[in-house]
Amino acid sequence: MGKSCCFTLDEHPEIIVCAFTISNDSIKTLLLPRSRKDKVIKAIPRQKHMRSYPAVLIGRLGVHKNYRQFGDDEQRVGDQLMDFIKAWFVDNANKTGCRFIVVDAYNEQRPLHYYKKNGFVELFSTEEQEKEYTDLPKEKEIDDLDYGMQTYYILECCGCESISFRTEYIDYLKAQYEETDVNADSNKTIAIYPKQLKNRKELSSIYYLPARIQDVYEQTILALKGDSRLLAAVGFRAILEAICIEEKIKGQNLEQKINNLVKNRLITEKEAERLHTIRFLGNDSVHEMEIPSDKRLYLVLDIIEHLLNN
């Protein structure tokens, strides 16, 4: 299992400047060529020589392309991030229990240059050597393998400390067919549980709402999280109906009920105009089977939550 950490802007915490994922790993010296094995153990006292050394694996590491360097900082953000990781190993409170950091970097100039610049040493001099000592498949054996890779993560938000489970499937066959980088987003299928709203939280004060409104709101949010946009649109309309029932607002249809909310001074004329847009949205979804966009639904959610907060 890996642990992910991210750094955000103080003024815009929704913007991630850089992030990394680490997990437990090891260096098995039995798999290494003699010259590489000597390089690993040369600084370790003889009596502590082992066949396997615990290590921390950097599984993912990235920096936002717009924040690779801040102002007059001499050191780039990527190098500062690596210094932050390294500091764990020299700190007196080091909890890793390891003396090694390892990474399985892409065999490309930019990532290799970055890791070498930050003190990493290649364990293998060629890809063929790595395949020979680690039993990685040769090119001709690829056709006999699964055409994808499933990875699982348990994530903890550095802000609210909530826990999520993430699955990521990389489709090798699609990448080969479309001639794209295997790690491109177009080749990945990502799912996160429990499902979340996009870039926002639901109401925290929901338990102060009447039970009927609370139930409809919760079911509507579940539909929105599950990308059931048609059901979410109908749910927003149902929330308006539930509010009218709670406030004992009469009317032959929802249009009249919204207008009567104004007459009873529960909402303003301006707010009524916004509620009518929700009514139209619900009508289009129910009668015309018109599926609204995410953008439109989240605008409606803003209106609904403003109304419920008041």
PDB file of C-alpha atoms in Angstrom:
ATOM      1  CA  MET A   1       0.000   0.000   0.000  1.00  0.00           C
ATOM      2  CA  GLY A   2       1.251   3.465  -0.842  1.00  0.00           C
ATOM      3  CA  LYS A   3       0.886   6.788   0.933  1.00  0.00           C
ATOM      4  CA  SER A   4       0.409   9.932  -1.124  1.00  0.00           C
ATOM      5  CA  CYS A   5       1.369  13.456  -0.098  1.00  0.00           C
ATOM      6  CA  CYS A   6       0.673  16.684  -1.931  1.00  0.00           C
ATOM      7  CA  PHE A   7       1.597  20.341  -1.521  1.00  0.00           C
ATOM      8  CA  THR A   8      -0.895  23.078  -2.398  1.00  0.00           C
ATOM      9  CA  LEU A   9      -0.893  26.847  -2.688  1.00  0.00           C
ATOM     10  CA  ASP A  10      -1.789  28.637   0.557  1.00  0.00           C
ATOM     11  CA  GLU A  11      -4.060  31.081  -1.240  1.00  0.00           C
ATOM     12  CA  HIS A  12      -5.572  28.426  -3.547  1.00  0.00           C
ATOM     13  CA  PRO A  13      -5.548  25.062  -1.716  1.00  0.00           C
ATOM     14  CA  GLU A  14      -7.385  23.426  -4.610  1.00  0.00           C
ATOM     15  CA  ILE A  15      -4.240  23.792  -6.758  1.00  0.00           C
ATOM     16  CA  ILE A  16      -1.698  21.015  -6.238  1.00  0.00           C
ATOM     17  CA  VAL A  17       1.850  22.287  -6.789  1.00  0.00           C
ATOM     18  CA  CYS A  18       3.566  18.910  -6.430  1.00  0.00           C
ATOM     19  CA  ALA A  19       2.861  15.437  -5.091  1.00  0.00           C
ATOM     20  CA  PHE A  20       4.432  12.048  -4.546  1.00  0.00           C
ATOM     21  CA  THR A  21       3.483   8.514  -3.531  1.00  0.00           C
ATOM     22  CA  ILE A  22       5.711   6.211  -1.496  1.00  0.00           C
ATOM     23  CA  SER A  23       5.451   2.586  -0.427  1.00  0.00           C
ATOM     24  CA  ASN A  24       7.523  -0.190   1.117  1.00  0.00           C
ATOM     25  CA  ASP A  25      10.055  -1.958  -1.084  1.00  0.00           C
ATOM     26  CA  SER A  26      13.462  -3.617  -0.889  1.00  0.00           C
ATOM     27  CA  ILE A  27      16.719  -4.039  -2.784  1.00  0.00           C
ATOM     28  CA  LYS A  28      17.471  -7.732  -3.274  1.00  0.00           C
ATOM     29  CA  THR A  29      21.207  -7.957  -3.803  1.00  0.00           C
ATOM     30  CA  LEU A  30      20.919 -11.531  -5.081  1.00  0.00           C
ATOM     31  CA  LEU A  31      19.322 -10.106  -8.230  1.00  0.00           C
ATOM     32  CA  LEU A  32      22.107  -7.622  -8.882  1.00  0.00           C
ATOM     33  CA  PRO A  33      25.250  -7.969 -10.983  1.00  0.00           C
ATOM     34  CA  ARG A  34      28.380  -8.174  -8.808  1.00  0.00           C
ATOM     35  CA  SER A  35      29.492  -4.626  -9.628  1.00  0.00           C
ATOM     36  CA  ARG A  36      26.078  -3.200  -8.733  1.00  0.00           C
ATOM     37  CA  LYS A  37      25.836  -5.278  -5.571  1.00  0.00           C
ATOM     38  CA  ASP A  38      29.181  -3.879  -4.419  1.00  0.00           C
ATOM     39  CA  LYS A  39      27.927  -0.357  -5.086  1.00  0.00           C
ATOM     40  CA  VAL A  40      24.903  -0.941  -2.837  1.00  0.00           C
ATOM     41  CA  ILE A  41      26.765  -2.438   0.118  1.00  0.00           C
ATOM     42  CA  LYS A  42      30.107  -0.634  -0.026  1.00  0.00           C
ATOM     43  CA  ALA A  43      29.108   1.899   2.666  1.00  0.00           C
ATOM     44  CA  ILE A  44      27.460  -0.690   4.942  1.00  0.00           C
ATOM     45  CA  PRO A  45      29.456  -2.302   7.782  1.00  0.00           C
ATOM     46  CA  ARG A  46      30.462  -5.871   6.951  1.00  0.00           C
ATOM     47  CA  GLN A  47      28.566  -7.444   9.822  1.00  0.00           C
ATOM     48  CA  LYS A  48      25.328  -5.919   8.526  1.00  0.00           C
ATOM     49  CA  HIS A  49      25.541  -7.297   4.992  1.00  0.00           C
ATOM     50  CA  MET A  50      22.238  -8.893   3.986  1.00  0.00           C
ATOM     51  CA  ARG A  51      20.623 -10.380   0.917  1.00  0.00           C
ATOM     52  CA  SER A  52      17.773  -7.882   1.007  1.00  0.00           C
ATOM     53  CA  TYR A  53      17.686  -4.298   2.257  1.00  0.00           C
ATOM     54  CA  PRO A  54      14.444  -2.492   3.136  1.00  0.00           C
ATOM     55  CA  ALA A  55      13.781   0.563   1.005  1.00  0.00           C
ATOM     56  CA  VAL A  56      11.193   3.242   0.338  1.00  0.00           C
ATOM     57  CA  LEU A  57       9.850   3.216  -3.222  1.00  0.00           C
ATOM     58  CA  ILE A  58       8.803   6.448  -4.923  1.00  0.00           C
ATOM     59  CA  GLY A  59       5.877   5.236  -7.014  1.00  0.00           C
ATOM     60  CA  ARG A  60       4.602   8.550  -8.350  1.00  0.00           C
ATOM     61  CA  LEU A  61       6.221  11.982  -8.329  1.00  0.00           C
ATOM     62  CA  GLY A  62       5.155  15.069 -10.207  1.00  0.00           C
ATOM     63  CA  VAL A  63       5.261  18.870 -10.274  1.00  0.00           C
ATOM     64  CA  HIS A  64       2.601  21.168 -11.739  1.00  0.00           C
ATOM     65  CA  LYS A  65       3.922  22.521 -15.035  1.00  0.00           C
ATOM     66  CA  ASN A  66       3.042  26.099 -14.009  1.00  0.00           C
ATOM     67  CA  TYR A  67       4.914  25.916 -10.695  1.00  0.00           C
ATOM     68  CA  ARG A  68       8.254  24.306 -11.510  1.00  0.00           C
ATOM     69  CA  GLN A  69      10.029  27.319 -10.023  1.00  0.00           C
ATOM     70  CA  PHE A  70       8.871  30.037  -7.617  1.00  0.00           C
ATOM     71  CA  GLY A  71      10.077  33.609  -7.943  1.00  0.00           C
ATOM     72  CA  ASP A  72      13.747  34.051  -7.123  1.00  0.00           C
ATOM     73  CA  ASP A  73      14.206  30.555  -5.658  1.00  0.00           C
ATOM     74  CA  GLU A  74      17.516  29.157  -6.842  1.00  0.00           C
ATOM     75  CA  GLN A  75      16.293  25.580  -6.447  1.00  0.00           C
ATOM     76  CA  ARG A  76      13.496  24.243  -8.636  1.00  0.00           C
ATOM     77  CA  VAL A  77      10.391  22.821  -6.956  1.00  0.00           C
ATOM     78  CA  GLY A  78      11.196  19.272  -8.099  1.00  0.00           C
ATOM     79  CA  ASP A  79      14.589  19.399  -6.372  1.00  0.00           C
ATOM     80  CA  GLN A  80      13.050  20.897  -3.220  1.00  0.00           C
ATOM     81  CA  LEU A  81      10.504  18.072  -3.206  1.00  0.00           C
ATOM     82  CA  MET A  82      13.258  15.468  -3.399  1.00  0.00           C
ATOM     83  CA  ASP A  83      15.152  17.194  -0.565  1.00  0.00           C
ATOM     84  CA  PHE A  84      11.956  16.978   1.502  1.00  0.00           C
ATOM     85  CA  ILE A  85      11.770  13.209   0.947  1.00  0.00           C
ATOM     86  CA  LYS A  86      15.467  12.715   1.662  1.00  0.00           C
ATOM     87  CA  ALA A  87      15.134  14.666   4.922  1.00  0.00           C
ATOM     88  CA  TRP A  88      13.060  11.819   6.360  1.00  0.00           C
ATOM     89  CA  PHE A  89      16.076   9.543   6.253  1.00  0.00           C
ATOM     90  CA  VAL A  90      18.487  11.832   8.090  1.00  0.00           C
ATOM     91  CA  ASP A  91      16.012  13.158  10.640  1.00  0.00           C
ATOM     92  CA  ASN A  92      16.340  11.772  14.170  1.00  0.00           C
ATOM     93  CA  ALA A  93      12.644  10.924  14.051  1.00  0.00           C
ATOM     94  CA  ASN A  94      13.064   8.820  10.891  1.00  0.00           C
ATOM     95  CA  LYS A  95      10.285   6.238  10.949  1.00  0.00           C
ATOM     96  CA  THR A  96      11.054   4.570   7.628  1.00  0.00           C
ATOM     97  CA  GLY A  97      13.573   2.146   9.098  1.00  0.00           C
ATOM     98  CA  CYS A  98      15.369   2.268   5.744  1.00  0.00           C
ATOM     99  CA  ARG A  99      18.632   3.571   4.382  1.00  0.00           C
ATOM    100  CA  PHE A 100      17.634   3.414   0.693  1.00  0.00           C
ATOM    101  CA  ILE A 101      15.211   5.278  -1.559  1.00  0.00           C
ATOM    102  CA  VAL A 102      14.418   3.530  -4.843  1.00  0.00           C
ATOM    103  CA  VAL A 103      12.509   4.514  -7.969  1.00  0.00           C
ATOM    104  CA  ASP A 104      11.632   2.658 -11.165  1.00  0.00           C
ATOM    105  CA  ALA A 105      12.010   5.607 -13.542  1.00  0.00           C
ATOM    106  CA  TYR A 106      11.024   5.753 -17.193  1.00  0.00           C
ATOM    107  CA  ASN A 107      13.961   5.123 -19.494  1.00  0.00           C
ATOM    108  CA  GLU A 108      13.744   8.661 -20.869  1.00  0.00           C
ATOM    109  CA  GLN A 109      16.233  11.511 -20.758  1.00  0.00           C
ATOM    110  CA  ARG A 110      14.266  13.958 -18.577  1.00  0.00           C
ATOM    111  CA  PRO A 111      13.331  11.654 -15.661  1.00  0.00           C
ATOM    112  CA  LEU A 112      16.749   9.964 -15.711  1.00  0.00           C
ATOM    113  CA  HIS A 113      18.511  13.344 -15.626  1.00  0.00           C
ATOM    114  CA  TYR A 114      16.290  14.489 -12.741  1.00  0.00           C
ATOM    115  CA  TYR A 115      16.994  11.464 -10.547  1.00  0.00           C
ATOM    116  CA  LYS A 116      20.724  11.395 -11.329  1.00  0.00           C
ATOM    117  CA  LYS A 117      20.960  15.098 -10.484  1.00  0.00           C
ATOM    118  CA  ASN A 118      19.358  14.319  -7.124  1.00  0.00           C
ATOM    119  CA  GLY A 119      21.877  11.631  -6.232  1.00  0.00           C
ATOM    120  CA  PHE A 120      20.224   8.451  -7.508  1.00  0.00           C
ATOM    121  CA  VAL A 121      22.448   5.724  -8.969  1.00  0.00           C
ATOM    122  CA  GLU A 122      21.346   3.283 -11.666  1.00  0.00           C
ATOM    123  CA  LEU A 123      21.326  -0.332 -10.493  1.00  0.00           C
ATOM    124  CA  PHE A 124      21.383  -1.590 -14.073  1.00  0.00           C
ATOM    125  CA  SER A 125      23.304  -0.123 -16.976  1.00  0.00           C
ATOM    126  CA  THR A 126      20.917  -1.376 -19.702  1.00  0.00           C
ATOM    127  CA  GLU A 127      17.299  -2.502 -19.996  1.00  0.00           C
ATOM    128  CA  GLU A 128      18.424  -5.941 -21.170  1.00  0.00           C
ATOM    129  CA  GLN A 129      20.526  -6.321 -18.034  1.00  0.00           C
ATOM    130  CA  GLU A 130      17.536  -5.395 -15.884  1.00  0.00           C
ATOM    131  CA  LYS A 131      15.336  -7.943 -17.672  1.00  0.00           C
ATOM    132  CA  GLU A 132      17.971 -10.633 -17.231  1.00  0.00           C
ATOM    133  CA  TYR A 133      18.344 -10.141 -13.481  1.00  0.00           C
ATOM    134  CA  THR A 134      14.716  -9.399 -12.582  1.00  0.00           C
ATOM    135  CA  ASP A 135      12.968 -11.846 -14.927  1.00  0.00           C
ATOM    136  CA  LEU A 136      11.161  -9.060 -16.755  1.00  0.00           C
ATOM    137  CA  PRO A 137       9.662 -10.332 -20.033  1.00  0.00           C
ATOM    138  CA  LYS A 138      11.517  -9.826 -23.299  1.00  0.00           C
ATOM    139  CA  GLU A 139       9.750  -7.949 -26.083  1.00  0.00           C
ATOM    140  CA  LYS A 140       8.752 -11.190 -27.838  1.00  0.00           C
ATOM    141  CA  GLU A 141       7.063 -12.419 -24.644  1.00  0.00           C
ATOM    142  CA  ILE A 142       4.778  -9.406 -24.244  1.00  0.00           C
ATOM    143  CA  ASP A 143       2.022 -10.968 -26.365  1.00  0.00           C
ATOM    144  CA  ASP A 144       1.633 -13.749 -23.792  1.00  0.00           C
ATOM    145  CA  LEU A 145       0.940 -11.320 -20.940  1.00  0.00           C
ATOM    146  CA  ASP A 146      -2.137  -9.536 -19.692  1.00  0.00           C
ATOM    147  CA  TYR A 147      -2.819  -6.391 -21.694  1.00  0.00           C
ATOM    148  CA  GLY A 148      -3.237  -4.131 -18.708  1.00  0.00           C
ATOM    149  CA  MET A 149      -2.172  -3.371 -15.164  1.00  0.00           C
ATOM    150  CA  GLN A 150      -4.402  -2.703 -12.173  1.00  0.00           C
ATOM    151  CA  THR A 151      -3.012  -0.589  -9.328  1.00  0.00           C
ATOM    152  CA  TYR A 152      -4.676   0.095  -5.988  1.00  0.00           C
ATOM    153  CA  TYR A 153      -4.131   3.041  -3.647  1.00  0.00           C
ATOM    154  CA  ILE A 154      -5.362   4.034  -0.207  1.00  0.00           C
ATOM    155  CA  LEU A 155      -5.261   7.837  -0.110  1.00  0.00           C
ATOM    156  CA  GLU A 156      -5.456  10.237   2.812  1.00  0.00           C
ATOM    157  CA  CYS A 157      -6.309  13.899   2.244  1.00  0.00           C
ATOM    158  CA  CYS A 158      -3.627  16.116   3.809  1.00  0.00           C
ATOM    159  CA  GLY A 159      -6.342  18.657   4.644  1.00  0.00           C
ATOM    160  CA  CYS A 160      -9.432  16.912   6.036  1.00  0.00           C
ATOM    161  CA  GLU A 161      -7.626  13.546   6.565  1.00  0.00           C
ATOM    162  CA  SER A 162     -10.478  11.630   4.905  1.00  0.00           C
ATOM    163  CA  ILE A 163      -9.577   8.214   3.464  1.00  0.00           C
ATOM    164  CA  SER A 164     -10.346   7.120  -0.113  1.00  0.00           C
ATOM    165  CA  PHE A 165      -9.681   3.968  -2.121  1.00  0.00           C
ATOM    166  CA  ARG A 166      -8.500   4.468  -5.709  1.00  0.00           C
ATOM    167  CA  THR A 167      -8.138   1.936  -8.505  1.00  0.00           C
ATOM    168  CA  GLU A 168      -6.207   2.719 -11.667  1.00  0.00           C
ATOM    169  CA  TYR A 169      -6.218   0.450 -14.731  1.00  0.00           C
ATOM    170  CA  ILE A 170      -3.710   1.065 -17.533  1.00  0.00           C
ATOM    171  CA  ASP A 171      -4.669  -0.412 -20.906  1.00  0.00           C
ATOM    172  CA  TYR A 172      -1.436  -1.499 -22.615  1.00  0.00           C
ATOM    173  CA  LEU A 173      -3.213  -2.724 -25.740  1.00  0.00           C
ATOM    174  CA  LYS A 174      -4.951   0.612 -26.278  1.00  0.00           C
ATOM    175  CA  ALA A 175      -1.666   2.470 -25.832  1.00  0.00           C
ATOM    176  CA  GLN A 176       0.001   0.239 -28.401  1.00  0.00           C
ATOM    177  CA  TYR A 177      -2.883   0.544 -30.877  1.00  0.00           C
ATOM    178  CA  GLU A 178      -3.112   4.343 -30.591  1.00  0.00           C
ATOM    179  CA  GLU A 179       0.686   4.746 -30.376  1.00  0.00           C
ATOM    180  CA  THR A 180       0.477   6.848 -27.216  1.00  0.00           C
ATOM    181  CA  ASP A 181       2.485   6.928 -24.004  1.00  0.00           C
ATOM    182  CA  VAL A 182       1.323   4.001 -21.887  1.00  0.00           C
ATOM    183  CA  ASN A 183       0.885   6.352 -18.899  1.00  0.00           C
ATOM    184  CA  ALA A 184      -1.201   8.909 -20.787  1.00  0.00           C
ATOM    185  CA  ASP A 185      -4.526   9.737 -19.117  1.00  0.00           C
ATOM    186  CA  SER A 186      -6.399   8.452 -22.191  1.00  0.00           C
ATOM    187  CA  ASN A 187      -5.147   4.929 -21.426  1.00  0.00           C
ATOM    188  CA  LYS A 188      -6.202   4.989 -17.774  1.00  0.00           C
ATOM    189  CA  THR A 189      -9.490   4.068 -16.163  1.00  0.00           C
ATOM    190  CA  ILE A 190      -9.682   5.540 -12.666  1.00  0.00           C
ATOM    191  CA  ALA A 191     -12.292   4.949  -9.978  1.00  0.00           C
ATOM    192  CA  ILE A 192     -12.392   6.414  -6.470  1.00  0.00           C
ATOM    193  CA  TYR A 193     -14.451   5.093  -3.556  1.00  0.00           C
ATOM    194  CA  PRO A 194     -16.404   6.444  -1.883  1.00  0.00           C
ATOM    195  CA  LYS A 195     -17.447   8.584  -4.823  1.00  0.00           C
ATOM    196  CA  GLN A 196     -17.017  12.318  -4.268  1.00  0.00           C
ATOM    197  CA  LEU A 197     -18.436  15.547  -5.627  1.00  0.00           C
ATOM    198  CA  LYS A 198     -16.097  17.278  -8.042  1.00  0.00           C
ATOM    199  CA  ASN A 199     -13.904  19.915  -6.364  1.00  0.00           C
ATOM    200  CA  ARG A 200     -16.324  20.582  -3.520  1.00  0.00           C
ATOM    201  CA  LYS A 201     -18.000  19.131  -0.434  1.00  0.00           C
ATOM    202  CA  GLU A 202     -21.650  18.556   0.283  1.00  0.00           C
ATOM    203  CA  LEU A 203     -23.464  20.496   2.999  1.00  0.00           C
ATOM    204  CA  SER A 204     -22.012  19.911   6.456  1.00  0.00           C
ATOM    205  CA  SER A 205     -25.130  21.149   8.268  1.00  0.00           C
ATOM    206  CA  ILE A 206     -27.488  18.656   6.625  1.00  0.00           C
ATOM    207  CA  TYR A 207     -28.648  17.219   9.955  1.00  0.00           C
ATOM    208  CA  TYR A 208     -30.369  20.510  10.790  1.00  0.00           C
ATOM    209  CA  LEU A 209     -32.704  20.071   7.815  1.00  0.00           C
ATOM    210  CA  PRO A 210     -36.168  18.505   8.141  1.00  0.00           C
ATOM    211  CA  ALA A 211     -36.016  14.740   7.581  1.00  0.00           C
ATOM    212  CA  ARG A 212     -37.936  14.834   4.281  1.00  0.00           C
ATOM    213  CA  ILE A 213     -35.632  17.452   2.744  1.00  0.00           C
ATOM    214  CA  GLN A 214     -32.559  15.733   4.154  1.00  0.00           C
ATOM    215  CA  ASP A 215     -33.498  12.398   2.542  1.00  0.00           C
ATOM    216  CA  VAL A 216     -34.133  13.915  -0.891  1.00  0.00           C
ATOM    217  CA  TYR A 217     -30.928  15.978  -0.718  1.00  0.00           C
ATOM    218  CA  GLU A 218     -28.822  12.926   0.216  1.00  0.00           C
ATOM    219  CA  GLN A 219     -30.294  10.813  -2.598  1.00  0.00           C
ATOM    220  CA  THR A 220     -29.732  13.621  -5.097  1.00  0.00           C
ATOM    221  CA  ILE A 221     -26.102  14.007  -4.017  1.00  0.00           C
ATOM    222  CA  LEU A 222     -25.587  10.245  -4.413  1.00  0.00           C
ATOM    223  CA  ALA A 223     -26.953  10.480  -7.961  1.00  0.00           C
ATOM    224  CA  LEU A 224     -24.621  13.395  -8.729  1.00  0.00           C
ATOM    225  CA  LYS A 225     -21.600  11.563  -7.294  1.00  0.00           C
ATOM    226  CA  GLY A 226     -22.478   8.505  -9.373  1.00  0.00           C
ATOM    227  CA  ASP A 227     -22.672  10.595 -12.561  1.00  0.00           C
ATOM    228  CA  SER A 228     -26.411   9.827 -12.840  1.00  0.00           C
ATOM    229  CA  ARG A 229     -27.089  13.285 -14.210  1.00  0.00           C
ATOM    230  CA  LEU A 230     -30.681  12.682 -15.290  1.00  0.00           C
ATOM    231  CA  LEU A 231     -31.625  11.440 -11.817  1.00  0.00           C
ATOM    232  CA  ALA A 232     -29.726  14.311 -10.171  1.00  0.00           C
ATOM    233  CA  ALA A 233     -31.713  16.863 -12.190  1.00  0.00           C
ATOM    234  CA  VAL A 234     -34.987  15.232 -11.133  1.00  0.00           C
ATOM    235  CA  GLY A 235     -33.696  15.152  -7.554  1.00  0.00           C
ATOM    236  CA  PHE A 236     -33.058  18.907  -7.499  1.00  0.00           C
ATOM    237  CA  ARG A 237     -36.635  19.495  -8.613  1.00  0.00           C
ATOM    238  CA  ALA A 238     -37.834  17.101  -5.897  1.00  0.00           C
ATOM    239  CA  ILE A 239     -35.935  19.125  -3.273  1.00  0.00           C
ATOM    240  CA  LEU A 240     -38.018  22.176  -4.225  1.00  0.00           C
ATOM    241  CA  GLU A 241     -41.199  20.108  -3.862  1.00  0.00           C
ATOM    242  CA  ALA A 242     -40.020  18.883  -0.435  1.00  0.00           C
ATOM    243  CA  ILE A 243     -39.326  22.458   0.710  1.00  0.00           C
ATOM    244  CA  CYS A 244     -42.834  23.523  -0.344  1.00  0.00           C
ATOM    245  CA  ILE A 245     -44.362  20.596   1.555  1.00  0.00           C
ATOM    246  CA  GLU A 246     -42.407  21.475   4.711  1.00  0.00           C
ATOM    247  CA  GLU A 247     -43.424  25.136   4.469  1.00  0.00           C
ATOM    248  CA  LYS A 248     -47.058  24.160   3.677  1.00  0.00           C
ATOM    249  CA  ILE A 249     -46.977  26.086   0.394  1.00  0.00           C
ATOM    250  CA  LYS A 250     -49.980  25.334  -1.832  1.00  0.00           C
ATOM    251  CA  GLY A 251     -50.242  25.433  -5.615  1.00  0.00           C
ATOM    252  CA  GLN A 252     -51.495  23.390  -8.555  1.00  0.00           C
ATOM    253  CA  ASN A 253     -47.955  22.947  -9.867  1.00  0.00           C
ATOM    254  CA  LEU A 254     -44.383  23.754  -8.916  1.00  0.00           C
ATOM    255  CA  GLU A 255     -44.467  27.059 -10.782  1.00  0.00           C
ATOM    256  CA  GLN A 256     -47.299  28.325  -8.583  1.00  0.00           C
ATOM    257  CA  LYS A 257     -45.626  26.975  -5.445  1.00  0.00           C
ATOM    258  CA  ILE A 258     -42.397  28.870  -6.184  1.00  0.00           C
ATOM    259  CA  ASN A 259     -44.376  32.066  -6.756  1.00  0.00           C
ATOM    260  CA  ASN A 260     -46.216  31.465  -3.482  1.00  0.00           C
ATOM    261  CA  LEU A 261     -42.872  31.159  -1.681  1.00  0.00           C
ATOM    262  CA  VAL A 262     -42.277  34.762  -2.737  1.00  0.00           C
ATOM    263  CA  LYS A 263     -45.759  35.830  -1.596  1.00  0.00           C
ATOM    264  CA  ASN A 264     -45.076  34.281   1.804  1.00  0.00           C
ATOM    265  CA  ARG A 265     -41.783  36.208   1.919  1.00  0.00           C
ATOM    266  CA  LEU A 266     -39.733  33.031   2.244  1.00  0.00           C
ATOM    267  CA  ILE A 267     -37.625  33.902  -0.805  1.00  0.00           C
ATOM    268  CA  THR A 268     -36.993  36.987  -2.929  1.00  0.00           C
ATOM    269  CA  GLU A 269     -38.065  37.581  -6.532  1.00  0.00           C
ATOM    270  CA  LYS A 270     -34.454  37.067  -7.613  1.00  0.00           C
ATOM    271  CA  GLU A 271     -34.277  33.736  -5.800  1.00  0.00           C
ATOM    272  CA  ALA A 272     -37.572  32.703  -7.398  1.00  0.00           C
ATOM    273  CA  GLU A 273     -36.071  33.257 -10.857  1.00  0.00           C
ATOM    274  CA  ARG A 274     -33.249  30.887  -9.966  1.00  0.00           C
ATOM    275  CA  LEU A 275     -35.661  28.261  -8.638  1.00  0.00           C
ATOM    276  CA  HIS A 276     -37.630  28.419 -11.881  1.00  0.00           C
ATOM    277  CA  THR A 277     -34.438  27.473 -13.759  1.00  0.00           C
ATOM    278  CA  ILE A 278     -34.283  24.360 -11.563  1.00  0.00           C
ATOM    279  CA  ARG A 279     -37.920  23.643 -12.388  1.00  0.00           C
ATOM    280  CA  PHE A 280     -37.151  23.915 -16.099  1.00  0.00           C
ATOM    281  CA  LEU A 281     -34.151  21.626 -15.671  1.00  0.00           C
ATOM    282  CA  GLY A 282     -36.266  18.986 -13.938  1.00  0.00           C
ATOM    283  CA  ASN A 283     -39.035  19.252 -16.537  1.00  0.00           C
ATOM    284  CA  ASP A 284     -36.583  18.807 -19.420  1.00  0.00           C
ATOM    285  CA  SER A 285     -35.046  15.786 -17.732  1.00  0.00           C
ATOM    286  CA  VAL A 286     -38.376  14.093 -16.926  1.00  0.00           C
ATOM    287  CA  HIS A 287     -40.382  14.881 -20.062  1.00  0.00           C
ATOM    288  CA  GLU A 288     -37.720  15.249 -22.750  1.00  0.00           C
ATOM    289  CA  MET A 289     -35.110  12.840 -21.313  1.00  0.00           C
ATOM    290  CA  GLU A 290     -32.584  15.645 -21.754  1.00  0.00           C
ATOM    291  CA  ILE A 291     -29.400  14.895 -19.812  1.00  0.00           C
ATOM    292  CA  PRO A 292     -27.892  18.114 -18.375  1.00  0.00           C
ATOM    293  CA  SER A 293     -24.180  18.869 -18.321  1.00  0.00           C
ATOM    294  CA  ASP A 294     -22.055  18.600 -15.188  1.00  0.00           C
ATOM    295  CA  LYS A 295     -21.468  22.356 -15.284  1.00  0.00           C
ATOM    296  CA  ARG A 296     -25.191  23.084 -15.275  1.00  0.00           C
ATOM    297  CA  LEU A 297     -25.882  20.611 -12.470  1.00  0.00           C
ATOM    298  CA  TYR A 298     -23.197  22.069 -10.221  1.00  0.00           C
ATOM    299  CA  LEU A 299     -24.569  25.580 -10.812  1.00  0.00           C
ATOM    300  CA  VAL A 300     -27.980  24.280  -9.741  1.00  0.00           C
ATOM    301  CA  LEU A 301     -26.377  22.655  -6.689  1.00  0.00           C
ATOM    302  CA  ASP A 302     -25.026  26.084  -5.691  1.00  0.00           C
ATOM    303  CA  ILE A 303     -28.548  27.521  -5.889  1.00  0.00           C
ATOM    304  CA  ILE A 304     -30.078  24.645  -3.905  1.00  0.00           C
ATOM    305  CA  GLU A 305     -27.466  24.764  -1.144  1.00  0.00           C
ATOM    306  CA  HIS A 306     -27.768  28.548  -0.870  1.00  0.00           C
ATOM    307  CA  LEU A 307     -31.523  28.077  -0.414  1.00  0.00           C
ATOM    308  CA  LEU A 308     -31.072  25.321   2.195  1.00  0.00           C
ATOM    309  CA  ASN A 309     -28.499  27.341   4.125  1.00  0.00           C
ATOM    310  CA  ASN A 310     -31.014  30.166   4.411  1.00  0.00           C
TER     311      ASN A 310
END
